[in-house]
Amino acid sequence: MLIRIGRPKTKTKVVGVALSGGGVRGLAHIGVLKALLDHNIPIDMIAGTSAGSIVASLYACGYTPRQMVNLAEKLDLSNLIDLNVTVTDLIKHSMKWFFSGKFRFWSVLPTGLIQGDKLERFFSGLWQDRTVHDTKIPLAVTAVDINSASTVFFTTPIPGHRTILNARYYHNVLLTDAVRSSISIPGIFLPKKFRGMTLVDGAVKNNLPTDILHHMGADFIIAVDLGYAGQANYDLKSVGEILLQCIDIMGREVTLLKGEQYADVIIRPDMQGISFKSTKQALLGIKRGEEAAQTQIAEIKKLLSD
């Protein structure tokens, strides 16, 4: 009797996708996800920092790239900005600190220029009362506690996952709170107060969160890096622009040292020349993301089949 012995069935790799911060450039993440899904690349878990946390959370809750595009087409950023300071406020605080004898220029500025309440209401409309525990696939959102310098991960609980040093984990947290924390760019957004912590943008320590996916059990990690690529910028004309450029530079160094450590494939869409001042420009950013992912589909499929 002839017994045929077939090749042993190989274990299917658990695929994780890490989405970096990048401000409005984050719309390119939508295009990347579209390309991956169009080519039947599985996404078993997803992580995001700052702008990437918004897209990651939408996807983890079941939003399709097409639905995300529809949201982007209708989005009016001006309706989501609630300034935390006025000229009157600055004058009042200046006089207070001047006459107290403790005047310092920076002391008259608030902890963030944008309050963030309108954004929280917008996020709440997208996710209702859903928590990171309730997503359809495992999710991780990053933030940083500015008081203790600890990395904070809002994650779907996964039994047996490994922990990262100097990090805290929270599971039963509203997605709105998690994402609002992750997008709190220092100096731009008012930090998010959460359980005694003062949380700011996860990009301060972890702009490309591949490490958390690895520790959650991903075997194959696709990273989408929208961070600063090192190109020269001679058009810095304000304190805000200089601050954001400094954050971008620091984020790039962190990404090079840590973010790439666990990535099997890194997708870097070319976002130069896109201002996002109009819906047309925003849609072009999504297209750039899709095009960048398309160029690496063959490599991804090959690595997944090895």
Short mmCIF file of C-alpha atoms in Angstrom, two decimals, residues 27-228:
data_model
loop_
_atom_site.label_atom_id
_atom_site.label_comp_id
_atom_site.label_asym_id
_atom_site.label_seq_id
_atom_site.Cartn_x
_atom_site.Cartn_y
_atom_site.Cartn_z
CA LEU A 27 -4.63 60.35 4.72
CA ALA A 28 -2.07 58.40 2.68
CA HIS A 29 -2.58 55.50 5.10
CA ILE A 30 -6.03 55.01 3.59
CA GLY A 31 -4.50 54.43 0.16
CA VAL A 32 -2.02 51.92 1.57
CA LEU A 33 -4.77 49.91 3.25
CA LYS A 34 -6.79 49.94 0.02
CA ALA A 35 -3.87 48.53 -1.97
CA LEU A 36 -3.19 45.79 0.59
CA LEU A 37 -6.83 44.70 0.64
CA ASP A 38 -7.18 44.86 -3.15
CA HIS A 39 -4.35 42.33 -3.35
CA ASN A 40 -5.73 40.11 -0.58
CA ILE A 41 -2.95 40.91 1.88
CA PRO A 42 -4.42 40.03 5.29
CA ILE A 43 -4.38 42.54 8.13
CA ASP A 44 -4.70 40.61 11.37
CA MET A 45 -3.81 43.45 13.72
CA ILE A 46 -3.06 47.14 13.39
CA ALA A 47 -1.29 49.88 15.36
CA GLY A 48 -1.14 53.62 14.91
CA THR A 49 0.51 56.74 16.26
CA SER A 50 -1.01 60.22 16.03
CA ALA A 51 -2.63 60.57 12.58
CA GLY A 52 -1.99 56.86 12.07
CA SER A 53 -4.04 56.10 15.19
CA ILE A 54 -7.12 57.63 13.57
CA VAL A 55 -6.92 55.45 10.45
CA ALA A 56 -5.90 52.37 12.46
CA SER A 57 -8.88 52.79 14.79
CA LEU A 58 -11.29 53.27 11.91
CA TYR A 59 -10.03 50.11 10.23
CA ALA A 60 -10.05 48.10 13.46
CA CYS A 61 -13.71 49.10 13.94
CA GLY A 62 -14.68 47.84 10.50
CA TYR A 63 -14.52 50.96 8.34
CA THR A 64 -13.44 50.15 4.78
CA PRO A 65 -10.94 52.32 2.86
CA ARG A 66 -13.84 53.44 0.65
CA GLN A 67 -15.77 54.63 3.69
CA MET A 68 -12.66 56.43 4.93
CA VAL A 69 -12.33 58.19 1.58
CA ASN A 70 -15.94 59.33 1.89
CA LEU A 71 -15.15 60.75 5.34
CA ALA A 72 -12.08 62.56 3.95
CA GLU A 73 -14.11 64.06 1.11
CA LYS A 74 -16.61 65.57 3.56
CA LEU A 75 -14.06 66.63 6.18
CA ASP A 76 -13.70 70.34 6.92
CA LEU A 77 -10.74 70.77 9.27
CA SER A 78 -11.66 74.37 10.05
CA ASN A 79 -14.79 73.11 11.82
CA LEU A 80 -12.69 70.88 14.09
CA ILE A 81 -10.31 73.55 15.40
CA ASP A 82 -11.17 75.18 18.73
CA LEU A 83 -8.41 77.58 19.76
CA ASN A 84 -7.38 77.49 23.40
CA VAL A 85 -6.00 81.04 23.52
CA THR A 86 -6.88 84.54 22.34
CA VAL A 87 -4.88 87.75 22.15
CA THR A 88 -6.75 88.94 25.25
CA ASP A 89 -5.66 85.81 27.10
CA LEU A 90 -2.02 86.40 26.18
CA ILE A 91 -2.14 90.01 27.38
CA LYS A 92 -3.82 88.98 30.64
CA HIS A 93 -1.30 86.24 31.37
CA SER A 94 1.61 88.49 30.38
CA MET A 95 0.56 91.17 32.85
CA LYS A 96 0.01 88.58 35.59
CA TRP A 97 3.47 87.06 35.22
CA PHE A 98 5.18 90.43 34.69
CA PHE A 99 3.88 91.94 37.93
CA SER A 100 4.58 88.77 39.88
CA GLY A 101 8.27 89.20 39.12
CA LYS A 102 8.45 85.76 37.52
CA PHE A 103 8.01 86.75 33.91
CA ARG A 104 9.30 84.39 31.26
CA PHE A 105 8.24 84.70 27.64
CA TRP A 106 7.13 81.07 27.34
CA SER A 107 5.16 81.29 30.58
CA VAL A 108 2.42 83.35 28.90
CA LEU A 109 1.67 80.60 26.39
CA PRO A 110 -0.88 77.88 27.18
CA THR A 111 -0.02 74.17 27.25
CA GLY A 112 -1.62 73.82 23.84
CA LEU A 113 -3.06 76.14 21.18
CA ILE A 114 -5.98 73.85 20.27
CA GLN A 115 -8.46 72.71 22.93
CA GLY A 116 -9.41 69.48 21.12
CA ASP A 117 -13.02 69.25 22.35
CA LYS A 118 -14.43 69.48 18.81
CA LEU A 119 -12.16 66.68 17.67
CA GLU A 120 -13.28 64.53 20.61
CA ARG A 121 -16.91 65.05 19.63
CA PHE A 122 -16.05 64.14 16.03
CA PHE A 123 -14.28 60.95 17.15
CA SER A 124 -17.18 60.09 19.44
CA GLY A 125 -19.50 60.30 16.44
CA LEU A 126 -17.33 57.79 14.59
CA TRP A 127 -16.87 55.25 17.38
CA GLN A 128 -19.71 56.00 19.82
CA ASP A 129 -18.84 54.36 23.15
CA ARG A 130 -16.59 51.67 21.69
CA THR A 131 -13.39 50.87 23.56
CA VAL A 132 -10.08 49.41 22.41
CA HIS A 133 -11.42 46.17 23.89
CA ASP A 134 -14.32 46.12 21.40
CA THR A 135 -12.57 46.33 18.02
CA LYS A 136 -13.01 43.73 15.29
CA ILE A 137 -9.28 43.06 15.04
CA PRO A 138 -6.57 43.73 17.65
CA LEU A 139 -5.58 47.40 17.85
CA ALA A 140 -2.83 49.40 19.54
CA VAL A 141 -2.72 53.19 19.91
CA THR A 142 0.34 54.95 21.32
CA ALA A 143 0.76 58.01 23.53
CA VAL A 144 3.37 59.36 25.96
CA ASP A 145 2.94 60.49 29.56
CA ILE A 146 4.90 63.73 29.61
CA ASN A 147 5.21 63.62 33.42
CA SER A 148 6.82 60.18 33.75
CA ALA A 149 8.24 59.80 30.20
CA SER A 150 6.46 56.43 29.96
CA THR A 151 5.09 55.10 26.69
CA VAL A 152 1.36 54.41 27.00
CA PHE A 153 -0.27 51.73 24.87
CA PHE A 154 -4.05 51.53 24.53
CA THR A 155 -4.48 47.99 23.25
CA THR A 156 -6.88 45.20 22.63
CA PRO A 157 -5.95 42.59 25.27
CA ILE A 158 -4.17 39.56 23.81
CA PRO A 159 -3.47 36.61 26.15
CA GLY A 160 0.22 35.88 26.54
CA HIS A 161 1.51 38.99 24.78
CA ARG A 162 4.89 40.26 25.89
CA THR A 163 5.42 43.59 27.59
CA ILE A 164 7.72 46.48 26.66
CA LEU A 165 9.95 48.11 29.25
CA ASN A 166 8.91 51.53 30.57
CA ALA A 167 5.45 51.19 29.09
CA ARG A 168 1.94 51.12 30.51
CA TYR A 169 -0.99 49.21 29.04
CA TYR A 170 -4.69 50.12 29.14
CA HIS A 171 -7.50 48.04 27.60
CA ASN A 172 -10.92 49.24 28.79
CA VAL A 173 -10.49 52.73 27.38
CA LEU A 174 -12.76 54.64 25.01
CA LEU A 175 -11.30 54.85 21.52
CA THR A 176 -12.06 58.57 21.59
CA ASP A 177 -9.81 59.04 24.63
CA ALA A 178 -7.07 56.84 23.18
CA VAL A 179 -6.91 58.63 19.82
CA ARG A 180 -7.30 62.10 21.34
CA SER A 181 -4.26 61.29 23.50
CA SER A 182 -2.22 60.00 20.58
CA ILE A 183 -2.75 63.09 18.40
CA SER A 184 -1.80 65.61 21.11
CA ILE A 185 1.15 67.23 19.33
CA PRO A 186 3.15 69.11 22.01
CA GLY A 187 2.50 72.84 21.91
CA ILE A 188 -0.25 72.46 19.33
CA PHE A 189 -2.93 70.43 21.14
CA LEU A 190 -3.81 70.69 24.80
CA PRO A 191 -2.45 67.48 26.41
CA LYS A 192 -5.03 64.85 27.31
CA LYS A 193 -5.52 64.31 31.03
CA PHE A 194 -6.11 60.63 31.70
CA ARG A 195 -5.98 58.73 35.01
CA GLY A 196 -3.51 61.13 36.57
CA MET A 197 -1.31 61.29 33.48
CA THR A 198 -0.67 64.12 31.03
CA LEU A 199 -0.64 62.47 27.62
CA VAL A 200 0.89 63.82 24.42
CA ASP A 201 1.51 62.59 20.89
CA GLY A 202 2.91 59.05 20.75
CA ALA A 203 5.40 60.25 18.12
CA VAL A 204 7.50 61.76 20.92
CA LYS A 205 8.81 58.24 21.61
CA ASN A 206 7.25 55.91 19.05
CA ASN A 207 6.23 57.35 15.71
CA LEU A 208 6.23 54.00 13.91
CA PRO A 209 4.75 51.48 16.39
CA THR A 210 6.13 48.22 15.06
CA ASP A 211 7.37 47.11 18.47
CA ILE A 212 3.92 46.82 20.02
CA LEU A 213 2.73 44.66 17.09
CA HIS A 214 5.71 42.36 17.59
CA HIS A 215 4.95 42.07 21.28
CA MET A 216 1.27 41.40 20.52
CA GLY A 217 2.27 38.41 18.41
CA ALA A 218 2.60 39.61 14.81
CA ASP A 219 4.91 37.41 12.72
CA PHE A 220 5.07 39.76 9.74
CA ILE A 221 4.93 43.54 10.07
CA ILE A 222 4.23 46.07 7.34
CA ALA A 223 5.18 49.60 8.41
CA VAL A 224 3.90 52.76 6.74
CA ASP A 225 6.23 55.67 7.45
CA LEU A 226 4.90 59.16 6.71
CA GLY A 227 7.44 60.87 8.92
CA TYR A 228 10.06 63.40 7.94
#
